[in-house]
Tab-separated table of C-alpha atoms in Angstrom:
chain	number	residue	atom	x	y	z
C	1	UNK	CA	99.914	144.355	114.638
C	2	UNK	CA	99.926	140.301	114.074
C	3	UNK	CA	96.780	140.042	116.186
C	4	UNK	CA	94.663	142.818	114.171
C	5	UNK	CA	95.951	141.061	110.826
C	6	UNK	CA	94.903	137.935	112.173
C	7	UNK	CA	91.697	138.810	113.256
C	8	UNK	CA	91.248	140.891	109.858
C	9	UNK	CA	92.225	137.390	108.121
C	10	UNK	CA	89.620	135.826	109.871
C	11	UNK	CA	87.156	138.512	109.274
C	12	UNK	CA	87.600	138.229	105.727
C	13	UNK	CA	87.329	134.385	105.471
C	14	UNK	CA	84.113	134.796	108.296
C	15	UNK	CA	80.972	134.608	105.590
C	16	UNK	CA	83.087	131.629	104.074
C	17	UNK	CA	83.337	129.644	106.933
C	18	UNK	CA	79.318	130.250	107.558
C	19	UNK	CA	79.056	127.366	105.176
C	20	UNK	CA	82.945	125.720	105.229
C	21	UNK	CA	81.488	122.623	106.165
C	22	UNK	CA	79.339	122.372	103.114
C	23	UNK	CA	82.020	123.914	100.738
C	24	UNK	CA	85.279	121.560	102.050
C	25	UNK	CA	82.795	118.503	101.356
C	26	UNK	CA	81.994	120.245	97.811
C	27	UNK	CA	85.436	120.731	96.904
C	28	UNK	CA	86.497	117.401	98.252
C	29	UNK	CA	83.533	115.568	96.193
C	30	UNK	CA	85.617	117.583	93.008
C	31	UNK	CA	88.586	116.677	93.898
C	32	UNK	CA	87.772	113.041	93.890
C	33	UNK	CA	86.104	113.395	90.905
C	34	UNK	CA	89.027	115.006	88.801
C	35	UNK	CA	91.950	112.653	90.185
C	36	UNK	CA	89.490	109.474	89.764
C	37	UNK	CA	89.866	109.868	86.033
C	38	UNK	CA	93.449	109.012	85.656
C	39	UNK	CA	92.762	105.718	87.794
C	40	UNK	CA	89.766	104.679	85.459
C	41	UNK	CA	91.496	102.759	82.696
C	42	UNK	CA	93.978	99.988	85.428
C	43	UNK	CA	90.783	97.946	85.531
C	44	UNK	CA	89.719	98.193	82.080
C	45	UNK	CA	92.996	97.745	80.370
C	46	UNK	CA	91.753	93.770	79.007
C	47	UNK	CA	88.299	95.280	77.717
C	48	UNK	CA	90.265	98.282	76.210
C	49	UNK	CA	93.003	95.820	74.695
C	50	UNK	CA	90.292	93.671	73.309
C	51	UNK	CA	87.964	96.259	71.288
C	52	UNK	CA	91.503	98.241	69.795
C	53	UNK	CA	93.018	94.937	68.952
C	54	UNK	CA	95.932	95.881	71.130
C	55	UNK	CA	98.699	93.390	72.642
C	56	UNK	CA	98.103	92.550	76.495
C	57	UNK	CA	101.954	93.658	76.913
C	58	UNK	CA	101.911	96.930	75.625
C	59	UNK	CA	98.378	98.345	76.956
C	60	UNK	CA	100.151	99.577	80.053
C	61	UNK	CA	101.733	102.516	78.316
C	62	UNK	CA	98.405	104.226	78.317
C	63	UNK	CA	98.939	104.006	82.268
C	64	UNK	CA	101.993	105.794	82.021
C	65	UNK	CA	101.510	107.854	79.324
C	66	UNK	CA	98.581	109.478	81.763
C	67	UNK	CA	100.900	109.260	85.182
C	68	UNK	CA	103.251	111.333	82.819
C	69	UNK	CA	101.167	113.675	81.764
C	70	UNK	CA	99.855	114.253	85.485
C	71	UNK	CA	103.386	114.955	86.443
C	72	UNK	CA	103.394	117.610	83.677
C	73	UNK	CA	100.374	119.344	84.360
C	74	UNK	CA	101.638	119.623	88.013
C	75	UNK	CA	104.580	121.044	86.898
C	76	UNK	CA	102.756	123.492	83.906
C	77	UNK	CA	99.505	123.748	85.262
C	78	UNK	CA	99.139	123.956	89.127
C	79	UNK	CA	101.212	127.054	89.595
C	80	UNK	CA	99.058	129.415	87.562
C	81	UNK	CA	97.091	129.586	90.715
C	82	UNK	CA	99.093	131.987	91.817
C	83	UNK	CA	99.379	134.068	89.024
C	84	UNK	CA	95.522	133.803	87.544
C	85	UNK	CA	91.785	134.114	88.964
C	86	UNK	CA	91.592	130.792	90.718
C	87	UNK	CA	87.939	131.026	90.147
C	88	UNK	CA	88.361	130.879	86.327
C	89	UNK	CA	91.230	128.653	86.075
C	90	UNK	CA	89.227	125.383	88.273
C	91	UNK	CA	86.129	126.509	86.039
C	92	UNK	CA	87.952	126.317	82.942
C	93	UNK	CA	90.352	123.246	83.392
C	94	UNK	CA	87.697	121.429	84.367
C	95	UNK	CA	85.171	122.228	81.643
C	96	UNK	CA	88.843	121.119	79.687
C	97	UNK	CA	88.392	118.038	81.516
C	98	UNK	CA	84.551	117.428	80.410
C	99	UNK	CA	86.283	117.481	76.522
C	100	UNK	CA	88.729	115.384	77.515
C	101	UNK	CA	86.777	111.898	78.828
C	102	UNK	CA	84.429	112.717	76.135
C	103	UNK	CA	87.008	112.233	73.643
C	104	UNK	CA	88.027	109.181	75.130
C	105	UNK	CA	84.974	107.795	75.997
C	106	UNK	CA	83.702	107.931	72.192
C	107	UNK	CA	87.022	107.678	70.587
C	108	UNK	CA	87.241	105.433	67.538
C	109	UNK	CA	90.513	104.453	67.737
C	110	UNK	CA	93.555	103.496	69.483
C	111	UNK	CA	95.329	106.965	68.323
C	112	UNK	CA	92.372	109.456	69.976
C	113	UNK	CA	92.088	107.375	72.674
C	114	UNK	CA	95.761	107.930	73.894
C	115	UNK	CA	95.281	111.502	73.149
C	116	UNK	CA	92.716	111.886	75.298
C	117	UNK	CA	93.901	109.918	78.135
C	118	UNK	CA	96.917	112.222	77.864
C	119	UNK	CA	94.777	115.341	78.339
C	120	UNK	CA	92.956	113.750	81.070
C	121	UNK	CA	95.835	113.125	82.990
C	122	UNK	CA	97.326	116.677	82.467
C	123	UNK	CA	94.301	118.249	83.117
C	124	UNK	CA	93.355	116.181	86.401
C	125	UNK	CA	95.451	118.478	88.440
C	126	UNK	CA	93.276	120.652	88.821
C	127	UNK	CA	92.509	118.605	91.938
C	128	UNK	CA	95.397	120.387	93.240
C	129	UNK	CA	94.544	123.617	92.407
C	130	UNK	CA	91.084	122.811	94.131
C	131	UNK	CA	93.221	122.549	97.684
C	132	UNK	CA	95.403	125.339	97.486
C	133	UNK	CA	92.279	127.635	96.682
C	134	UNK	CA	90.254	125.780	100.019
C	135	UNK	CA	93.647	126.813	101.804
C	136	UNK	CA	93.326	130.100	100.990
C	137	UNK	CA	89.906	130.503	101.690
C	138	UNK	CA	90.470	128.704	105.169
C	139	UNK	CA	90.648	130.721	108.171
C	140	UNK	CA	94.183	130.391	109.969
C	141	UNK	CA	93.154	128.442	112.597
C	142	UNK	CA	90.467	126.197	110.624
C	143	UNK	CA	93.125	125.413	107.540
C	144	UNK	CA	94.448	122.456	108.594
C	145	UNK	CA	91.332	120.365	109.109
C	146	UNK	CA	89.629	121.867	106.000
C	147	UNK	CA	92.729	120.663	104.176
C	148	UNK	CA	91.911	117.225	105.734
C	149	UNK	CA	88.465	117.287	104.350
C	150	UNK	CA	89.546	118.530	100.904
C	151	UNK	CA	92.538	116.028	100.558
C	152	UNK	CA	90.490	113.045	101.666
C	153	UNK	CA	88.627	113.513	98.751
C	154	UNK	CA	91.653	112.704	96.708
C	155	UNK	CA	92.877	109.541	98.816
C	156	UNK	CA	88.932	108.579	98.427
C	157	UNK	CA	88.781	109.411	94.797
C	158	UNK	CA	91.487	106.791	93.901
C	159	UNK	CA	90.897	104.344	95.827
C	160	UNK	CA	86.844	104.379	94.448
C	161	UNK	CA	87.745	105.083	91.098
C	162	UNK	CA	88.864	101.347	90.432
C	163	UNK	CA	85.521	100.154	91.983
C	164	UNK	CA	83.695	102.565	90.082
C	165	UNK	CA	85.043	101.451	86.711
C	166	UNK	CA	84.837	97.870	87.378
C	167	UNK	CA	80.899	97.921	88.123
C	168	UNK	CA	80.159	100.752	85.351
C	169	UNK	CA	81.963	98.695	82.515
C	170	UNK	CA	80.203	95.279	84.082
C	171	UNK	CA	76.867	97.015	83.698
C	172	UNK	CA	77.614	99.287	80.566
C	173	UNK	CA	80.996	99.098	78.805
C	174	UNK	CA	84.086	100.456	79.432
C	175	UNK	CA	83.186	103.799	77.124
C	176	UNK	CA	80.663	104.584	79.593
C	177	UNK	CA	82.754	104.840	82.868
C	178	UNK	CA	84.137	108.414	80.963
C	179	UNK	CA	80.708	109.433	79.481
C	180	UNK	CA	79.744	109.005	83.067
C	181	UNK	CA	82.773	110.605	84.266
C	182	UNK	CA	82.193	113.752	81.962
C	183	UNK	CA	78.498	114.315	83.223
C	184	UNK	CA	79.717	114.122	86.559
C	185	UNK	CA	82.688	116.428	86.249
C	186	UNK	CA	80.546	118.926	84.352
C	187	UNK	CA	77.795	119.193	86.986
C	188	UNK	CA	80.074	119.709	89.791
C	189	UNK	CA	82.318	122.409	87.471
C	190	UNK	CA	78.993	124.301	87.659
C	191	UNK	CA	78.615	123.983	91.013
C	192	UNK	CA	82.115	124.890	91.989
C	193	UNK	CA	81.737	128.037	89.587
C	194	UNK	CA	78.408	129.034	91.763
C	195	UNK	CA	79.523	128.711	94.970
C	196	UNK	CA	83.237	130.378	94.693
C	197	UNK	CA	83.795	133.537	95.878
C	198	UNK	CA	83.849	136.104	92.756
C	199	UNK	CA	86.421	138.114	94.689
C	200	UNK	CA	90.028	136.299	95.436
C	201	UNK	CA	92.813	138.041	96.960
C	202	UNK	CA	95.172	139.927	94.775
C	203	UNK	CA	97.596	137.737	92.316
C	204	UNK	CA	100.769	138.821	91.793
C	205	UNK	CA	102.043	140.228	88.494
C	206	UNK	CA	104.329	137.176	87.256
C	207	UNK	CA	105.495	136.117	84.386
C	208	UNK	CA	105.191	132.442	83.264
C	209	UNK	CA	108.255	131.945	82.925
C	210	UNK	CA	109.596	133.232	86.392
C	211	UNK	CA	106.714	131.568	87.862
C	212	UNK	CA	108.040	128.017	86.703
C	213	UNK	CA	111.548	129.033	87.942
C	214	UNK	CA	110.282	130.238	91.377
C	215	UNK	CA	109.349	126.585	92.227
C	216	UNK	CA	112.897	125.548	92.389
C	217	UNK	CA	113.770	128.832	94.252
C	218	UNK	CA	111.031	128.130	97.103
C	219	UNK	CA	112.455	124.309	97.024
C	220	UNK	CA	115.845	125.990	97.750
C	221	UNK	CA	114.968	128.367	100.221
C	222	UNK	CA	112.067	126.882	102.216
C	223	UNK	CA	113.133	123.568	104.488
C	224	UNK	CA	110.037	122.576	105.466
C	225	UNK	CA	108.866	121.932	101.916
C	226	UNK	CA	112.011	120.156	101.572
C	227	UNK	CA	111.467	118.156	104.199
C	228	UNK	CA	107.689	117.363	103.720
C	229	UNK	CA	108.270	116.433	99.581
C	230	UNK	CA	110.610	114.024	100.654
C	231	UNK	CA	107.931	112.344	103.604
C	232	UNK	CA	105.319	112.452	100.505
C	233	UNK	CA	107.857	110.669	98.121
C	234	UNK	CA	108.354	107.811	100.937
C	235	UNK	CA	105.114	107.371	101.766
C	236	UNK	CA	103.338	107.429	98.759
C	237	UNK	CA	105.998	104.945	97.646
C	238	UNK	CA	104.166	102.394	100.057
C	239	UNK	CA	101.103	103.376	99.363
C	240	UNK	CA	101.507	102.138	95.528
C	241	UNK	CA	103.124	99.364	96.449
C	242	UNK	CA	100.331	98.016	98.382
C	243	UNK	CA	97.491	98.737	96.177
C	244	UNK	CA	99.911	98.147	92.677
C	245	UNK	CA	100.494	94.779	93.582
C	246	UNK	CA	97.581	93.658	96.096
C	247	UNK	CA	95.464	92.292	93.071
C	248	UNK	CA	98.400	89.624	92.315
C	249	UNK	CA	98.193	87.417	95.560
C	250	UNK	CA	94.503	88.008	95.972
C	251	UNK	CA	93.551	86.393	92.561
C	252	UNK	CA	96.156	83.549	92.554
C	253	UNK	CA	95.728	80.549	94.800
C	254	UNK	CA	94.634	79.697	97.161
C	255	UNK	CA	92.410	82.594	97.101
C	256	UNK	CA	91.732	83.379	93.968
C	257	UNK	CA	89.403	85.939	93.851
C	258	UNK	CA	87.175	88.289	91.201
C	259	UNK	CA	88.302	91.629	90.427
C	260	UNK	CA	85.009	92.749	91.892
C	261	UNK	CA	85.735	91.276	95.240
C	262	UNK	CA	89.375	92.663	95.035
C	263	UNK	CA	87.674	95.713	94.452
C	264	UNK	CA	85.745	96.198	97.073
C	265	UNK	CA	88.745	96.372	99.250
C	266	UNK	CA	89.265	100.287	98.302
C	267	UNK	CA	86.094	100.225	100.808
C	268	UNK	CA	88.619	99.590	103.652
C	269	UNK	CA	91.023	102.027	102.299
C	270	UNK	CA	88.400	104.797	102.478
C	271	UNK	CA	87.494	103.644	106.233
C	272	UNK	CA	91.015	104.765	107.046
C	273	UNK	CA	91.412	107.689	104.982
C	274	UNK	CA	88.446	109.126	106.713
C	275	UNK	CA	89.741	108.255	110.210
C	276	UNK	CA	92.503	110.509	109.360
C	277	UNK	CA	90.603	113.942	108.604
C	278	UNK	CA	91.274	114.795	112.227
C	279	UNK	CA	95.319	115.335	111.070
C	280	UNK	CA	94.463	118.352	110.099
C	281	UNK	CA	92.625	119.700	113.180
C	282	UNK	CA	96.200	118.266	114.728
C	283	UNK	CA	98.235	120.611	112.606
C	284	UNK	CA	96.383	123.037	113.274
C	285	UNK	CA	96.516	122.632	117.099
C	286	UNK	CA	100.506	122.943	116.513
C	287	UNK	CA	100.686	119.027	116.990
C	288	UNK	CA	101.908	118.186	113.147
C	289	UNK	CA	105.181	116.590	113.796
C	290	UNK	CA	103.653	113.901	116.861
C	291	UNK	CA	101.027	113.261	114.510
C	292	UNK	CA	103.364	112.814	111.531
C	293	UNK	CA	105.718	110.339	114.184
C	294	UNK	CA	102.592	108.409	115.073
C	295	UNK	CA	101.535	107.725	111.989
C	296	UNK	CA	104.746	106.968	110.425
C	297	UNK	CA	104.927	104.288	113.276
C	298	UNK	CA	101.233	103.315	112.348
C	299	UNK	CA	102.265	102.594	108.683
C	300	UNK	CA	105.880	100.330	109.671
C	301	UNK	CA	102.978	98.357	111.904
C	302	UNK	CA	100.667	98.459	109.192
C	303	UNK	CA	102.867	95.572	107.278
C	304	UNK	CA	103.058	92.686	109.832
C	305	UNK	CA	98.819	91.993	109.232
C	306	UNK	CA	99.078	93.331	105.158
C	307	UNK	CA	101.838	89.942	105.760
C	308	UNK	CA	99.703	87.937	106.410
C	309	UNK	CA	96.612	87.957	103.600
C	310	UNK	CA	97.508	84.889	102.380
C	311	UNK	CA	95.950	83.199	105.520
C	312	UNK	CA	93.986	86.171	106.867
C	313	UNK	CA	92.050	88.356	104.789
C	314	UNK	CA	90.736	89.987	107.453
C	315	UNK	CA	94.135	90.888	108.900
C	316	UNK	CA	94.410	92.249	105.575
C	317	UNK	CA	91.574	94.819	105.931
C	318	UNK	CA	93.309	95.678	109.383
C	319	UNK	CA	96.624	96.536	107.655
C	320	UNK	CA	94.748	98.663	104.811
C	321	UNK	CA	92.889	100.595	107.458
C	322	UNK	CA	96.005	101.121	109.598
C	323	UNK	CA	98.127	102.011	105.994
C	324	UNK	CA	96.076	104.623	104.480
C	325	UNK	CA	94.997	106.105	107.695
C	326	UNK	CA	99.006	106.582	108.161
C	327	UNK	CA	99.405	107.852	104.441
C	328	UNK	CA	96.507	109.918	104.804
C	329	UNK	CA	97.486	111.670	108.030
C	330	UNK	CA	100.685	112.055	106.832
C	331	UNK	CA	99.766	113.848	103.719
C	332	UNK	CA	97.161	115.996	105.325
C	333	UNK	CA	99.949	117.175	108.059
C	334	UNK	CA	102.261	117.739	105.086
C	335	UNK	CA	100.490	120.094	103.482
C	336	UNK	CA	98.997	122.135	106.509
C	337	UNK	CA	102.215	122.849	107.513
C	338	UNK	CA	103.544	123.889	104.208
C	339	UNK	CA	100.535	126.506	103.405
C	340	UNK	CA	102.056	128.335	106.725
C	341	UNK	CA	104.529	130.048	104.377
C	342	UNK	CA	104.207	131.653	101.377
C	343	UNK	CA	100.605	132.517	101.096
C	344	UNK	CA	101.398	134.124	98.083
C	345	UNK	CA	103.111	131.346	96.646
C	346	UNK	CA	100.418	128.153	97.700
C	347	UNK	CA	100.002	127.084	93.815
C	348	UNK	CA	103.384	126.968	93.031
C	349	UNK	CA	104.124	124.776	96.842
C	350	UNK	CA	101.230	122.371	95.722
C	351	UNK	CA	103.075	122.240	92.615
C	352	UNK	CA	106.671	121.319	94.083
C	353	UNK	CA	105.351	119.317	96.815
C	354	UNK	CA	103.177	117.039	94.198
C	355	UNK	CA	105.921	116.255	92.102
C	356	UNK	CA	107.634	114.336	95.006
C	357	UNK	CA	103.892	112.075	95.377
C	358	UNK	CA	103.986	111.713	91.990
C	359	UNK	CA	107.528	110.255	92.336
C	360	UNK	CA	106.653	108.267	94.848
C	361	UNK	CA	103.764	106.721	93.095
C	362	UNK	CA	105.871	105.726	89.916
C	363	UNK	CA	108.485	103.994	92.475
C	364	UNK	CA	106.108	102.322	93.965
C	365	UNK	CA	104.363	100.892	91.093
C	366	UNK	CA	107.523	99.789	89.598
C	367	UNK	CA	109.429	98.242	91.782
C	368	UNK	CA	106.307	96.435	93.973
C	369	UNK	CA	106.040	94.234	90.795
C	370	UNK	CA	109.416	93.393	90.090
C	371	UNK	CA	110.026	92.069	93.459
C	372	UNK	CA	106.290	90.208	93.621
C	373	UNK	CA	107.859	88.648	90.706
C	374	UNK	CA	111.046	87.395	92.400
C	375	UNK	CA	110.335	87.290	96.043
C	376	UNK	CA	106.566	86.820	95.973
C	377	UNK	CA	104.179	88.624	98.442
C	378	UNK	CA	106.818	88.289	101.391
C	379	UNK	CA	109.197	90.230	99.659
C	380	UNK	CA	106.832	93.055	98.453
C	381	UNK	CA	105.825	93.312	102.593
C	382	UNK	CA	109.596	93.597	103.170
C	383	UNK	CA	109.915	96.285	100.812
C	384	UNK	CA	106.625	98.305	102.196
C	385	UNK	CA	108.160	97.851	105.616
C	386	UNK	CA	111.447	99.172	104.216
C	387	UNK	CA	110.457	102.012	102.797
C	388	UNK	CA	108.070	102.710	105.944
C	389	UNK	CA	111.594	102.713	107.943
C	390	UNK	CA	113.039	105.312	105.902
C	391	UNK	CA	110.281	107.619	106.455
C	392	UNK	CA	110.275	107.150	110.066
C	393	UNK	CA	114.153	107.191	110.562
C	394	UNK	CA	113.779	110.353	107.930
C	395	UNK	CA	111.743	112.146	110.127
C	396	UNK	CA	113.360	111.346	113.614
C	397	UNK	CA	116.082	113.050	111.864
C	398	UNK	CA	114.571	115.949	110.735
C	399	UNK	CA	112.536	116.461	113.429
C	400	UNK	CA	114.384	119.459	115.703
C	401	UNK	CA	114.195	121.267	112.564
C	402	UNK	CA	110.725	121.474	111.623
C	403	UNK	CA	110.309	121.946	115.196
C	404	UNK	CA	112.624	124.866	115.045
C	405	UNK	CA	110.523	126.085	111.975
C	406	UNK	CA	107.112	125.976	113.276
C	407	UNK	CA	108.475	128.026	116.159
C	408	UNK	CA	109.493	130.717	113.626
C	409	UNK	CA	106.483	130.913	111.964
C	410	UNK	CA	104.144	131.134	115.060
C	411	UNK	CA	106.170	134.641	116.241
C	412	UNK	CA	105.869	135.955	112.095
């Protein structure tokens, strides 16, 4: 009975995986797209400040007014995919989006633009949407590493979209890293809406209201999204507080660099977070927790070159390749193994399991710059390192029982 439903799965995902190649790099190039938006505006909060007569200390909020937002749209948002035509929903939020950076690409003051930075940041999750839909279009045994493709257009997508917006505004203005930002997301909504599949599997009859609540009921019940949220909380904690706090001791002395040079070190960041795409052919091969131990040991390790940047900026690009080739694999293995249960209930798993990154992110940001500004770059490597030993210790701990879990679900 298991094997003819699994070969029926397989059947019914065949014609899709004629061209899966093609569509995980489509969906990926959308994904990076959509969550590139809310990373825009870090390196153009001076040119922003400067044409809305703002103060240099309070431009920030429009940072976390769109992290917020993000977290909201997560929490709002994401688990409709469950409930509604995925098809329609991407299509729509993302024609939402095209509004959105249009507003705030031609807004005339400092009112509409935080209005639409605050519907660009709730509607960017739609990234997330994008890889519970490629997970349920995946064949069984191909998920995992079309997860890794899809996701490592969202690792890509931030770490680009600083570059992007620092040689867009250099060339054009700030306005025009949205406007540019809109065309793009419009031409690949199009895309996305040709190449879907018109027919989805059958949603279940929900209401709103119970869908929101389920979220904390599958938290409750299932341990391995327990488990995972908290690994994405940790290490996306060190991932912000490398790259919040990385442009402070590269442009002081003694190396004082431009924020294009800084920039380009996202490059290095992308050279890892491809070299982990193969996590998900890992996960998929059963081998999710070694590749989750090895990487958590890769990102601990990651920390002694990042250490030394002041003196070495090559052992700098080292420790960024090593870091978000950690993070990356990490997050890939995280989410293959959490798409194992609940088929039905993928949206609403994205959903719960997001909230913990975005958690992370915000501690990371946060607290990375407090201690740069009391224990200098040292101190910010200590706390990376820190954090990295929680993880590890966190899953050495948990370990037997995701084990025990995977077990379970291979005899279901």
């Amino acid at each position: 009975m298991n094997s003819r439903n699994t070969n029926a799965n397989v059947g019914n995902n065949s014609r899709f995986f004629q061209m899966s190649h093609a569509a995980a790099l489509l969906f990926a190039i959308a994904c990076g797209l959509s969550v590139a938006s809310i990373y825009y505006a870090q390196p153009l909060l001076d040119a922003i400040a400067i044409e809305f007569g703002m103060a240099h200390a309070s431009i920030g909020i429009l940072i976390t007014i769109t992290q917020i937002c993000y977290a909201l749209g997560l929490f709002l948002l994401v688990p409709l995919g469950d409930m509604l035509n995925r098809r329609k929903l991407i299509f729509g939020q993302m024609l939402a989006s095209v509004l959105a950076l249009t507003i705030v690409g031609l807004s005339p003051s400092a009112t509409v633009l935080f209005a639409g930075l605050s519907l660009v940041g709730f509607l960017a999750v739609v990234t997330q949407t994008l890889v519970a839909f490629a997970a349920t279009l995946s064949a069984p045994e191909r998920r995992g590493r079309v997860v890794g493709v899809v996701t490592s257009g969202v690792v890509i997508g931030i770490l680009l979209a600083r570059t992007f917006a620092g040689i867009v505004t250099d060339l054009a203005g700030w306005r025009f890293v949205y406007l540019v930002s809109a065309a793009l997301v419009l031409i690949m909504a199009c895309a996305l809406f040709f190449s879907m599949p018109k027919k989805e599997h059958q949603t279940e009859s929900l209401s709103y209201s119970y869908l929101l609540r389920s979220m904390l009921t599958l938290f409750r019940q299932e341990g391995i999204l327990r488990v995972r949220a908290v690994l994405a909380l940790l290490i996306f904690t060190v991932f912000s507080i490398l790259w919040t706090s990385l442009v402070l001791p590269l442009s002081a002395p003694p190396l004082s660099l431009s924020h294009t040079a800084i920039g380009a070190f996202g490059l290095a960041g992308v050279t890892g977070a491809l070299a982990a795409i193969r996590a998900g052919r890992y996960a998929d091969r059963g081998l999710g927790q070694r590749t989750t131990g090895v990487a958590l040991t890769l990102l601990l390790a990651s920390w002694i070159p990042i250490s030394n940047t002041e003196h070495s900026l090559l052992a700098l690009v080292v420790g960024i390749v090593l870091l978000d080739m950690a993070v990356q694999a990490v997050h890939v293995t995280n989410q293959s193994m959490i798409f194992m249960v609940r088929p039905e209930a993928r949206s609403r798993l994205t959903a719960a399991y997001m909230i913990f990154y975005s958690i992370g992110s915000a501690a990371g940001s946060i607290s990375s710059t407090y201690v740069y500004s009391i224990a200098g770059w040292y101190g910010v490597c200590l706390l990376g390192a820190a954090v990295s030993v929680m993880a590890l210790s966190f899953w050495a701990a948990t370990v037997k029982h995701g084990e025990k879990t995977a077990k379970k679900e291979a005899h279901l």
